[in-house]
XYZ file of C-alpha atoms in Angstrom:
573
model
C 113.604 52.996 -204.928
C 115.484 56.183 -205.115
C 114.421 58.901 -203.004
C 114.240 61.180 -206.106
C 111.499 59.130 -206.535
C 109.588 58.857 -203.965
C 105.925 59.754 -204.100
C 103.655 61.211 -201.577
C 100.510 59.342 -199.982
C 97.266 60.411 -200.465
C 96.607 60.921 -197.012
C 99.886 63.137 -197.066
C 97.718 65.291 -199.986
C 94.662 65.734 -198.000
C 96.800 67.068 -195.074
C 98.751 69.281 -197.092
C 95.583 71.196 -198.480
C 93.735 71.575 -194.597
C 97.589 73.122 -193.734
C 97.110 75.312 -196.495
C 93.878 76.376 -195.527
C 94.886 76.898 -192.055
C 97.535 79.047 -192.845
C 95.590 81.046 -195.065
C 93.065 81.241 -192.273
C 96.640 82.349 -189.931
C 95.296 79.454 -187.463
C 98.645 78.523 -186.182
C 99.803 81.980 -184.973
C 96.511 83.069 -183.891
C 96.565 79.244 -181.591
C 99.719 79.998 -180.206
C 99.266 83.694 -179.829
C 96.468 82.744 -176.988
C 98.077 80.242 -175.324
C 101.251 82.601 -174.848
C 99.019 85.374 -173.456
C 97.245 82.894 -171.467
C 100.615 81.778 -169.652
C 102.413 85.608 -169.497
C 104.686 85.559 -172.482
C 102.883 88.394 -173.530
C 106.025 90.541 -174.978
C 107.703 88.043 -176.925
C 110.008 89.418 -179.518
C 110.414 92.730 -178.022
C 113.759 94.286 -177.853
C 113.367 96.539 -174.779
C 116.864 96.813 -173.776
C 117.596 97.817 -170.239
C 113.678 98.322 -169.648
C 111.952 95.613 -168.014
C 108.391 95.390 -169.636
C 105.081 94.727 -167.001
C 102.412 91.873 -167.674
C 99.237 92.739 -165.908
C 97.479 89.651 -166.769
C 93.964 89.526 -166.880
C 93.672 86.777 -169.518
C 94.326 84.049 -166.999
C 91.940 84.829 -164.262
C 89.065 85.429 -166.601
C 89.890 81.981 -168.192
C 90.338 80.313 -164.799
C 87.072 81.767 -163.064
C 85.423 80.513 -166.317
C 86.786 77.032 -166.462
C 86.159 76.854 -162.565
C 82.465 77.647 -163.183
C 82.082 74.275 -165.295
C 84.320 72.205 -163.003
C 82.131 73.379 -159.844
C 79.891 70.680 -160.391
C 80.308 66.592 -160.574
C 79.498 64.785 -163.838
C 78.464 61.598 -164.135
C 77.488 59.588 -167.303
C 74.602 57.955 -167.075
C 72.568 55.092 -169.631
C 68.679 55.352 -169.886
C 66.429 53.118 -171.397
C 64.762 55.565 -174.335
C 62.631 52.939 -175.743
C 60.355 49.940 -174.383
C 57.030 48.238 -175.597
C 55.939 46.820 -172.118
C 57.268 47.457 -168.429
C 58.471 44.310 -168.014
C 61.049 45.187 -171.045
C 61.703 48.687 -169.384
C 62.298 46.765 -165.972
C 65.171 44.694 -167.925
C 66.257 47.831 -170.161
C 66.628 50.016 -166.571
C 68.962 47.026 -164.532
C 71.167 46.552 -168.233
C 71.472 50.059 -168.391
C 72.539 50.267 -163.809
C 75.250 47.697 -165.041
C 76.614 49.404 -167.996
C 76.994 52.529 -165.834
C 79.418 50.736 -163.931
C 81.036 49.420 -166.772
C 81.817 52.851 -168.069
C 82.526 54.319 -164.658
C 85.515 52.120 -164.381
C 86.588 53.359 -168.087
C 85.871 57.046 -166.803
C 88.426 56.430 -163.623
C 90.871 54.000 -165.518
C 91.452 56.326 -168.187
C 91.296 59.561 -166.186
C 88.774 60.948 -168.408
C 88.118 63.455 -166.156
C 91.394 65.709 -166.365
C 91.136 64.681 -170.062
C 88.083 66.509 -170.260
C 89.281 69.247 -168.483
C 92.177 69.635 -170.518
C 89.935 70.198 -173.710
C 87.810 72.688 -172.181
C 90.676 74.565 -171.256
C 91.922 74.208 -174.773
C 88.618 75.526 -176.017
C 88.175 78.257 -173.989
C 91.512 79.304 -174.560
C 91.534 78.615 -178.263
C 87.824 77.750 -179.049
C 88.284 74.272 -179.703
C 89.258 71.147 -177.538
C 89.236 67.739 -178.993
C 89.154 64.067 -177.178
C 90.094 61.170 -179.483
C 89.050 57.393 -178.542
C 90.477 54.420 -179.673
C 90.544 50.680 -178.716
C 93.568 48.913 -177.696
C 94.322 45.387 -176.278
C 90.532 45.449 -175.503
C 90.584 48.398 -173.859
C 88.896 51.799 -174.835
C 91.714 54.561 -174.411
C 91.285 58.116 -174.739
C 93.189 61.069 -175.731
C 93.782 65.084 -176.302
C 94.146 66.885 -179.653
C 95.601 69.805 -179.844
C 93.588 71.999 -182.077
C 96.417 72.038 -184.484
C 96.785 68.466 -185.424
C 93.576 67.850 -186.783
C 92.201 68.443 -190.104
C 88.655 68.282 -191.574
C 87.239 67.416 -194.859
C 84.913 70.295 -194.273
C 86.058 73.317 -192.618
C 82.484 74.596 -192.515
C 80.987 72.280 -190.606
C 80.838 72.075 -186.979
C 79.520 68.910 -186.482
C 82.261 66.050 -186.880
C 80.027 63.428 -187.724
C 79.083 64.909 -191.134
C 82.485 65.068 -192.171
C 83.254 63.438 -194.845
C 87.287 62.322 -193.500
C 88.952 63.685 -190.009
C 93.092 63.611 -190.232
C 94.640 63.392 -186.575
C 98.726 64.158 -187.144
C 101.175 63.189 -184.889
C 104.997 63.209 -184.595
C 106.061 59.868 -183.377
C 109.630 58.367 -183.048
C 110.831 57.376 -186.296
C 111.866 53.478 -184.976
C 108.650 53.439 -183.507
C 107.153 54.056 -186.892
C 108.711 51.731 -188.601
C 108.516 48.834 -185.819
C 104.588 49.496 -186.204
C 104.971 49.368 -190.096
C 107.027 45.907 -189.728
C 104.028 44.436 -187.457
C 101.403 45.617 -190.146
C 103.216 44.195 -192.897
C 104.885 46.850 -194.837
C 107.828 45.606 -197.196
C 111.244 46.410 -195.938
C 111.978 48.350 -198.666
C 109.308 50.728 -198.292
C 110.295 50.937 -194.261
C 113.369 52.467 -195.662
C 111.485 55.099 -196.791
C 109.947 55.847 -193.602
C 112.356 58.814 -192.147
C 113.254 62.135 -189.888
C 111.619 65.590 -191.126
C 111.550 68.733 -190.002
C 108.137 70.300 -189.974
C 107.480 71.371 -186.852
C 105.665 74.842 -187.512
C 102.118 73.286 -187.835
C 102.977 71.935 -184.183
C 101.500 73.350 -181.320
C 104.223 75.527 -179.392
C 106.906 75.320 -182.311
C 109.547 76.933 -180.547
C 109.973 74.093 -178.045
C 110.156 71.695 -181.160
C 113.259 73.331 -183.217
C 115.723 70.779 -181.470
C 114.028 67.305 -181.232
C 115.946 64.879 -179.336
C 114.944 62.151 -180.975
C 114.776 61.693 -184.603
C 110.854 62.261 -184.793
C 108.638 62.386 -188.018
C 104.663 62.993 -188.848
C 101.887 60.210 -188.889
C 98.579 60.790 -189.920
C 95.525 58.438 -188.819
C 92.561 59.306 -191.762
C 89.010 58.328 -190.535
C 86.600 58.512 -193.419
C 82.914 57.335 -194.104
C 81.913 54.372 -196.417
C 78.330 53.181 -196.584
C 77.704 54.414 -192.934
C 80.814 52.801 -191.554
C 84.058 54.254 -190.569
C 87.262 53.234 -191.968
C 90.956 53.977 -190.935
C 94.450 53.987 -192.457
C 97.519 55.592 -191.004
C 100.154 56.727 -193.567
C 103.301 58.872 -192.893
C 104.430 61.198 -196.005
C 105.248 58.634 -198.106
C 104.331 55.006 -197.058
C 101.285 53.884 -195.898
C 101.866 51.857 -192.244
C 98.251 51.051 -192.025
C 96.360 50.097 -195.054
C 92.380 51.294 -194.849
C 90.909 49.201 -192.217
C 87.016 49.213 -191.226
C 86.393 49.770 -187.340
C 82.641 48.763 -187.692
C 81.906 52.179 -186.455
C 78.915 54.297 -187.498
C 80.326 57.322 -185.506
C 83.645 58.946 -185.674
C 86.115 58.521 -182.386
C 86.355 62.132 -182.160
C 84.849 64.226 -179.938
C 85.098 68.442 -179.998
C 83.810 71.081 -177.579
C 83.602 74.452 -179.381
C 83.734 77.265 -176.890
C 81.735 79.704 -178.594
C 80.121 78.255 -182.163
C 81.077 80.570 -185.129
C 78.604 79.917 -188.289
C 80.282 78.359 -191.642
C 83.509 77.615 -189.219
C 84.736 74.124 -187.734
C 86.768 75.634 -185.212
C 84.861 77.964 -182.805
C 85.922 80.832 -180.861
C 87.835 81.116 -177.705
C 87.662 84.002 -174.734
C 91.343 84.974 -175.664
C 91.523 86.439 -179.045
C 89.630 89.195 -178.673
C 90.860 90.380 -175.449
C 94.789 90.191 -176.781
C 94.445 93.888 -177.687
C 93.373 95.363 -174.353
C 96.325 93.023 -172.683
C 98.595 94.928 -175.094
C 97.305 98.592 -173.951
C 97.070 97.621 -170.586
C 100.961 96.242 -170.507
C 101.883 99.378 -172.327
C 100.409 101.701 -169.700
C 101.733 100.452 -166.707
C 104.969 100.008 -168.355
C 104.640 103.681 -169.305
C 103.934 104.924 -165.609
C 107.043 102.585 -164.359
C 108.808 104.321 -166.691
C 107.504 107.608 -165.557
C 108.050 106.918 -162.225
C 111.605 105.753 -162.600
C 112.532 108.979 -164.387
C 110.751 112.112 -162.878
C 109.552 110.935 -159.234
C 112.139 110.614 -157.368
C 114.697 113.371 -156.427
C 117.926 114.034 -158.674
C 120.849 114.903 -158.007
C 122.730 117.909 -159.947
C 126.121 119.174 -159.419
C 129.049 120.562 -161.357
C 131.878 118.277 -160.810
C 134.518 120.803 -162.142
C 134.622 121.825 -158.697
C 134.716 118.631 -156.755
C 137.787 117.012 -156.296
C 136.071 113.239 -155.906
C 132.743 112.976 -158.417
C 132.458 109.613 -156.993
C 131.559 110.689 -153.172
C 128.221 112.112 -154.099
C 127.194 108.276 -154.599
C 128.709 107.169 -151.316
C 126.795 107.685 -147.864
C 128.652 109.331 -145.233
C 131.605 110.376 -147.185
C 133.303 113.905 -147.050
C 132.727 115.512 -150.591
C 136.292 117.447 -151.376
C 135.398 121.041 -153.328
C 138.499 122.999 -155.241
C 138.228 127.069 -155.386
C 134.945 127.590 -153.709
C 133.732 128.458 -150.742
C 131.029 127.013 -148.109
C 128.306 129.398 -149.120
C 128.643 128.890 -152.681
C 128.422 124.631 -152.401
C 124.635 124.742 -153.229
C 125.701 126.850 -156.218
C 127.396 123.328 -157.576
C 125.483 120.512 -155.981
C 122.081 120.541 -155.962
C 118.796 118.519 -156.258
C 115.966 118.484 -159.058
C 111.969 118.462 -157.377
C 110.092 115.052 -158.332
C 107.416 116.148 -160.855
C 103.710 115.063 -159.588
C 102.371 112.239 -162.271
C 98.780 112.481 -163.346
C 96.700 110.281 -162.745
C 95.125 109.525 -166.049
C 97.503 106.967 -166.728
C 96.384 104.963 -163.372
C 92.838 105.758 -164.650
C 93.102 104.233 -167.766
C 95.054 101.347 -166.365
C 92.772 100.497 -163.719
C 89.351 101.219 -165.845
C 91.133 98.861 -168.665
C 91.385 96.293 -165.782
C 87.985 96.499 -164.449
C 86.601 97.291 -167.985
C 87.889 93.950 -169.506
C 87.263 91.851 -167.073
C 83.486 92.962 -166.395
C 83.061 92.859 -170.158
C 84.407 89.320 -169.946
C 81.741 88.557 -167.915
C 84.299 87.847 -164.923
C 84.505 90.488 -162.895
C 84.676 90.889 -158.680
C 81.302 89.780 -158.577
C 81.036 87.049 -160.799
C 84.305 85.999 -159.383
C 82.566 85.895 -155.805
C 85.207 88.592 -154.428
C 82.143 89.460 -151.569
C 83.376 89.412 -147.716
C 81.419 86.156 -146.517
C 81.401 87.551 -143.166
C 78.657 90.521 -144.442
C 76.256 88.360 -146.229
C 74.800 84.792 -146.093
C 75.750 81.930 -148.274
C 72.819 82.371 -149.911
C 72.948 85.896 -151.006
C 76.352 85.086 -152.184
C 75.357 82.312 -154.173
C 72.303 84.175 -155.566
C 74.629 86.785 -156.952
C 77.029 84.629 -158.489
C 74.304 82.221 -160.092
C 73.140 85.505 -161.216
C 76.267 86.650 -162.885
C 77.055 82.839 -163.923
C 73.815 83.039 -166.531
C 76.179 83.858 -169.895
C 77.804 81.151 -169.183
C 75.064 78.692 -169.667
C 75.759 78.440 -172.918
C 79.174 77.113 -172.496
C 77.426 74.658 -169.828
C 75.431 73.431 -172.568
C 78.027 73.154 -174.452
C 80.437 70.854 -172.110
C 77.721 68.455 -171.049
C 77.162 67.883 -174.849
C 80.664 67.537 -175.378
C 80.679 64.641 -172.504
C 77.332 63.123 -174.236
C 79.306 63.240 -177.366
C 82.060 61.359 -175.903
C 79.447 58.648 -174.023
C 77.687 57.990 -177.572
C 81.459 57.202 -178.802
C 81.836 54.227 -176.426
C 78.503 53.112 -176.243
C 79.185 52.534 -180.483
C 82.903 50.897 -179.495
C 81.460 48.743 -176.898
C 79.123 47.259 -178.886
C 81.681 46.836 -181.873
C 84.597 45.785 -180.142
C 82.838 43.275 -177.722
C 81.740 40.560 -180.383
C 80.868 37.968 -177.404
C 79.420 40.455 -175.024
C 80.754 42.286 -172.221
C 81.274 40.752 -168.252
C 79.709 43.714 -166.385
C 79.533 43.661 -162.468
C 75.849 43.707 -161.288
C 75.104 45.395 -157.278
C 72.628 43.153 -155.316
C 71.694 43.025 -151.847
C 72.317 39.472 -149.383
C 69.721 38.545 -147.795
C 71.275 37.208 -144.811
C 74.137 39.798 -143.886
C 72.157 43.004 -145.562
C 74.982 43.484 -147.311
C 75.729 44.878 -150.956
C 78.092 42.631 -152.950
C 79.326 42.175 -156.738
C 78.262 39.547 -158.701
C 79.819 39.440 -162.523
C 76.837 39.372 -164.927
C 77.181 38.582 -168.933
C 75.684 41.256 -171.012
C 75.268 39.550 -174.672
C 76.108 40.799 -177.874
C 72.558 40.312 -178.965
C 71.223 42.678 -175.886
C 74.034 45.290 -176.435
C 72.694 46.073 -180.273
C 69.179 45.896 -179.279
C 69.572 48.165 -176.750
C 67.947 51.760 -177.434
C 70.315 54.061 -175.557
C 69.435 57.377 -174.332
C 72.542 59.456 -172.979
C 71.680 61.416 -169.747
C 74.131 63.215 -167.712
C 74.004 63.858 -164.030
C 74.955 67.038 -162.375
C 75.626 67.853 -158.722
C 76.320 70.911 -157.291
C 79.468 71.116 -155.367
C 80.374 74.754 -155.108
C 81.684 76.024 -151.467
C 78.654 78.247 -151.799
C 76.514 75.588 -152.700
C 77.250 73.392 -150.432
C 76.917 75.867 -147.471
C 73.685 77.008 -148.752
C 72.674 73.065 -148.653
C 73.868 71.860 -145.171
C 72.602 75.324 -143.422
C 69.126 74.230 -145.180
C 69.482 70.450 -143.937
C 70.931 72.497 -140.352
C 67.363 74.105 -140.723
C 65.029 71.259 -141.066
C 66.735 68.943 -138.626
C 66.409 71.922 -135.761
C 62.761 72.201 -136.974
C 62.001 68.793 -136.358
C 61.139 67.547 -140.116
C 64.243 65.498 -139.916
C 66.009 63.333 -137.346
C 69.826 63.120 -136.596
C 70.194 59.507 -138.947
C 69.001 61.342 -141.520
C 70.484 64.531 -141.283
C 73.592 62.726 -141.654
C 72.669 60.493 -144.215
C 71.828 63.384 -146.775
C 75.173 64.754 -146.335
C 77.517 64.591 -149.493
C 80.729 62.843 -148.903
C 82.874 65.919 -149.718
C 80.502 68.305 -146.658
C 81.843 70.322 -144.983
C 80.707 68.728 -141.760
C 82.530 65.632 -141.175
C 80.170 63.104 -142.502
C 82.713 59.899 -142.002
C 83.131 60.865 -138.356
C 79.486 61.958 -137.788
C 78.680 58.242 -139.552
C 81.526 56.834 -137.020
C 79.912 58.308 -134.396
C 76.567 56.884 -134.926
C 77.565 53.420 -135.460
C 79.506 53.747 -132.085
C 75.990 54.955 -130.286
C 74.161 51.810 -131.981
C 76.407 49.581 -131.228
C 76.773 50.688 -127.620
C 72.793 50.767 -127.499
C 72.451 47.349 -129.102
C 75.816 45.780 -126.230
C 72.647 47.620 -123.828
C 70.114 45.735 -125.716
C 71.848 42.333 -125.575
C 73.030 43.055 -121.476
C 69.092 43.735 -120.876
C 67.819 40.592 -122.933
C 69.841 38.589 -121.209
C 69.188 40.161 -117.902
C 65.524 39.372 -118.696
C 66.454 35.857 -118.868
C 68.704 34.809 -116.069
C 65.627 36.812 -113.893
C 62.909 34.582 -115.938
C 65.115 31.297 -115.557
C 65.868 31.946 -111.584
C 62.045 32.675 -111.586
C 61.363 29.186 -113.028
C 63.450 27.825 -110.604
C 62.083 29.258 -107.597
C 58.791 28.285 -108.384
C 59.880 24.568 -109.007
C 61.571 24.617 -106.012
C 58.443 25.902 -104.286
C 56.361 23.405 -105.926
C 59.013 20.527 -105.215
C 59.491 21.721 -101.378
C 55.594 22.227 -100.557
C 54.732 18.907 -101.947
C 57.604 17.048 -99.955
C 55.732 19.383 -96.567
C 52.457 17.729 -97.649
C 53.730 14.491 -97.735
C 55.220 15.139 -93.999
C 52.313 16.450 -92.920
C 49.612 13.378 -93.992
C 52.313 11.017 -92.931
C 52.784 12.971 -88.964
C 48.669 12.964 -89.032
C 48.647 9.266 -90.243
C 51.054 8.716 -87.152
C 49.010 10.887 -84.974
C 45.875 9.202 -85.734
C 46.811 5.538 -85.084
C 49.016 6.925 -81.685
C 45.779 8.101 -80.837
C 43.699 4.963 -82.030
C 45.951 3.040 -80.294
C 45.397 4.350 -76.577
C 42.097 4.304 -77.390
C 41.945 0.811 -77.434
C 44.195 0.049 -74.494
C 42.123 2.462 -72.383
C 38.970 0.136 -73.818
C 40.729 -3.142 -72.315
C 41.238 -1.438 -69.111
């Protein structure tokens, strides 16, 4: 096939219109615009010659104080039974459900879901949308990030990805890697051929970085679309199709979004950036201004006339006799002088420092919501109280993020139960009887029990900011000093991550218990030897007194016939 005749995919179509769209919409300027204000490179393409341009950046700290506000707590997915006809069926609902938790615990550590998580909700807040993509592979339920640029909806409208009616993910993959993928799937040799490098890197997030590719790199496009409830998927590059459409035997899509702030009749949300881009600019401006100021009137000047002076270049050099033609002593300061520094006013600092202060508190992240208060002149409490206080816009972005995690839950409850055709080997917690011991004991979860299982999503939250946790361990300080607790417990209600050493506290306890129980054992078997020698001694005083009794009626016996016998012999005399 000539390549004058090559034609384009389908897939390749569809993409092409949602680039379109996005440029008309300027999406890919506005995405990278944010993220290079977010990092500093907030003067790019400015020729400033010897000047060296200030960043005052107050884009980062607003974004980091609002990302740490959603990190400060633990997340934890968790499976509850939502529907059951009698309690014995909620009894085996709740210990299916304690097992698949542990199933997807180990998918939530293996895959590192958690930084993937974090990643996208840095991407949203930044840009106003993050995305997490799942996807099976060699049994195994892997997850990834989307940049905001590399996906495309049917329906650029609608927020919710499961009405969709197709989501594109694009990529830019190796071009042998393409094509060994193509080979496996069985795509005709001469249509492999086809499969080559391009060049379009501008829909790419951070494009700059992507002008010299290394290796010879070209786009793929993975289409998920809707038939009769079911997902399907194909993966095409611009003009062959690698994957032909597949079904997944999915009802949901494998994509998950978290939209920072939802914008109506928009897919894409809105980020904290965007809008504060133009008080950045006035605010890099101004202080550039005043260094600029500074440089040039506040420091002293020196003028002179160098007609008369023999060496111009002295006046630069410290300590150096300055050579003078045809004048005399007194009329030096008539040819060297020095210009006063001009007092600045301080409107400029103003408006710098209220466009600091201004933006910031506006952003909802000023000193106060950032918990800039001296911990030395109030409690842990009060602290906390102000920042929860301050903390209560951001609710909504709370909301938002567990969501986004339920989202992502739903996903792989729907790909374990699809995927796993013969059930799934989960590990079930159980107590020995003997040692008191937990241990693991592999347990089958059927097919059958997976698609009967009515699953509703909870998530649990813990509290773990340094506030928090002081404000919890001075209250569990409080109620063992009062009494209402003892030291075991105390201990025991500590989280792992205290800041009182819980392991060593635990250590410390288990030292004292076993010393009391060495105590314990020492005094039982005190006891005993004292109750065994008591045995004996009374045995022996039994054995001893009966042997004296025996003694004594035998001496009387002897006693009785000595006397008998005299008796008789004084009778005969």
């Amino acid at each position: 096939m000539k390549r004058d005749e090559i034609k384009v995919t389908d897939v390749w179509n569809e993409y092409k219109r949602g680039v379109n769209y996005n440029q008309s919409r300027n999406l890919y300027k506005e995405t990278e615009q944010c993220f290079n204000f977010y990092h500093g490179n907030q003067w790019e393409g400015l020729q400033s010659g010897n000047v060296q341009p200030i960043v005052y950046n107050v884009i980062k700290p607003t974004v980091k104080y609002k990302l740490g506000y959603l990190k400060t707590n633990d997340y934890q997915i968790v499976f509850n039974p939502n529907e059951w006809e009698t309690f014995e069926q909620m009894d085996s609902i709740e210990k299916v459900c304690k097992m698949l938790n542990s199933y997807a615990n180990r998918i939530w550590e293996k895959e590192k879901v958690k930084s993937k998580i974090d990643e996208s909700s840095k991407d949203s807040c930044i840009c106003g949308e993050g995305i997490v993509h799942c996807y099976e592979e060699d049994g195994n339920i892997r997850c990834e990030v989307i940049d905001k640029q590399n996906i495309y909806y049917g329906n650029e409208n609608e927020d919710s990805i499961q009405d969709q009616p197709y989501v594109i993910i694009s990529y830019r993959r190796p071009v042998e890697e393409v094509k060994k993928e193509a080979e496996q799937n069985g795509v005709s040799k001469e249509l492999i051929e086809l499969i080559s490098e391009d060049q379009q890197t501008q829909e790419q997030s951070n494009p700059s970085l992507r002008n010299e590719e290394l290796t010879p790199m070209c786009i793929v496009l993975t289409k998920y679309y809707k038939q009769n409830g079911v997902i399907f998927v194909e993966k095409s590059t611009q003009s062959v199709k690698i994957m032909t459409k597949q079904s997944t035997g999915l009802t949901l899509y494998p994509v998950a979004h978290m939209l920072w702030e939802n914008v109506k009749g928009s897919a894409r949300g809105l980020g904290e950036v965007k809008y504060m881009i133009p008080n950045q600019i006035e605010l890099n401006k101004t202080a550039t201004r005043r260094a600029i100021a500074v440089m040039m009137a506040a420091y002293p000047k020196l003028v002179a006339n160098t007609s008369y002076i023999t060496d111009s270049s002295a006046l630069e050099k410290v300590g150096t006799t300055i050579e003078v033609d045809k004048i005399s002593a007194d009329d030096v300061n008539k040819i060297v002088s020095y210009l006063r520094p001009t007092s600045m006013s301080s409107d400029a600092y103003n408006l710098q420092e209220d466009l600091i202060n201004k933006t910031q508190d506006l952003a909802g992240a000023g000193d106060t919501a950032n918990g800039n208060v001296d911990p030395e002149q109030a409690s842990g409490t009060a602290i906390l109280a102000v920042q929860k206080a301050s903390q209560q816009p951001l609710n909504e972005q709370l909301d938002v993020y567990k969501q986004f995690i339920e989202d992502i839950a739903m996903i792989w409850f729907e790909m374990i139960k699809t995927y796993n055709t013969d059930g799934i080997t989960v590990i079930d917690e159980q107590t020995d009887v003997a040692s008191k011991q937990t241990i693991e004991i592999p347990v089958k979860i059927t097919a059958e029990e997976l698609e009967e299982l009515k699953i509703h999503i909870k998530i649990d939250i813990t509290p773990k900011s340094a506030y928090d946790k002081y404000a919890q361990e001075r209250s569990l300080e409080n109620l063992l000093s009062s009494g209402h607790i003892t030291f075991k417990e105390y201990v025991s209600m500590l989280d792992d991550d205290s800041t009182m050493p819980k392991t060593k506290l635990e250590k410390l306890m288990k030292q004292r218990e076993d010393e009391e129980r060495a105590m314990m054992e020492m005094q039982k078997q005190a006891n005993a030897i004292n109750s065994a020698m008591e045995q004996v001694m009374t045995g022996e005083e039994e054995k001893y007194g009966g042997v004296q009794n025996e003694m004594s009626t035998v001496q009387n016996s002897r006693n009785a016939s000595t006397t008998s016998k005299e008796q008789q012999a004084n009778t005969q005399m």
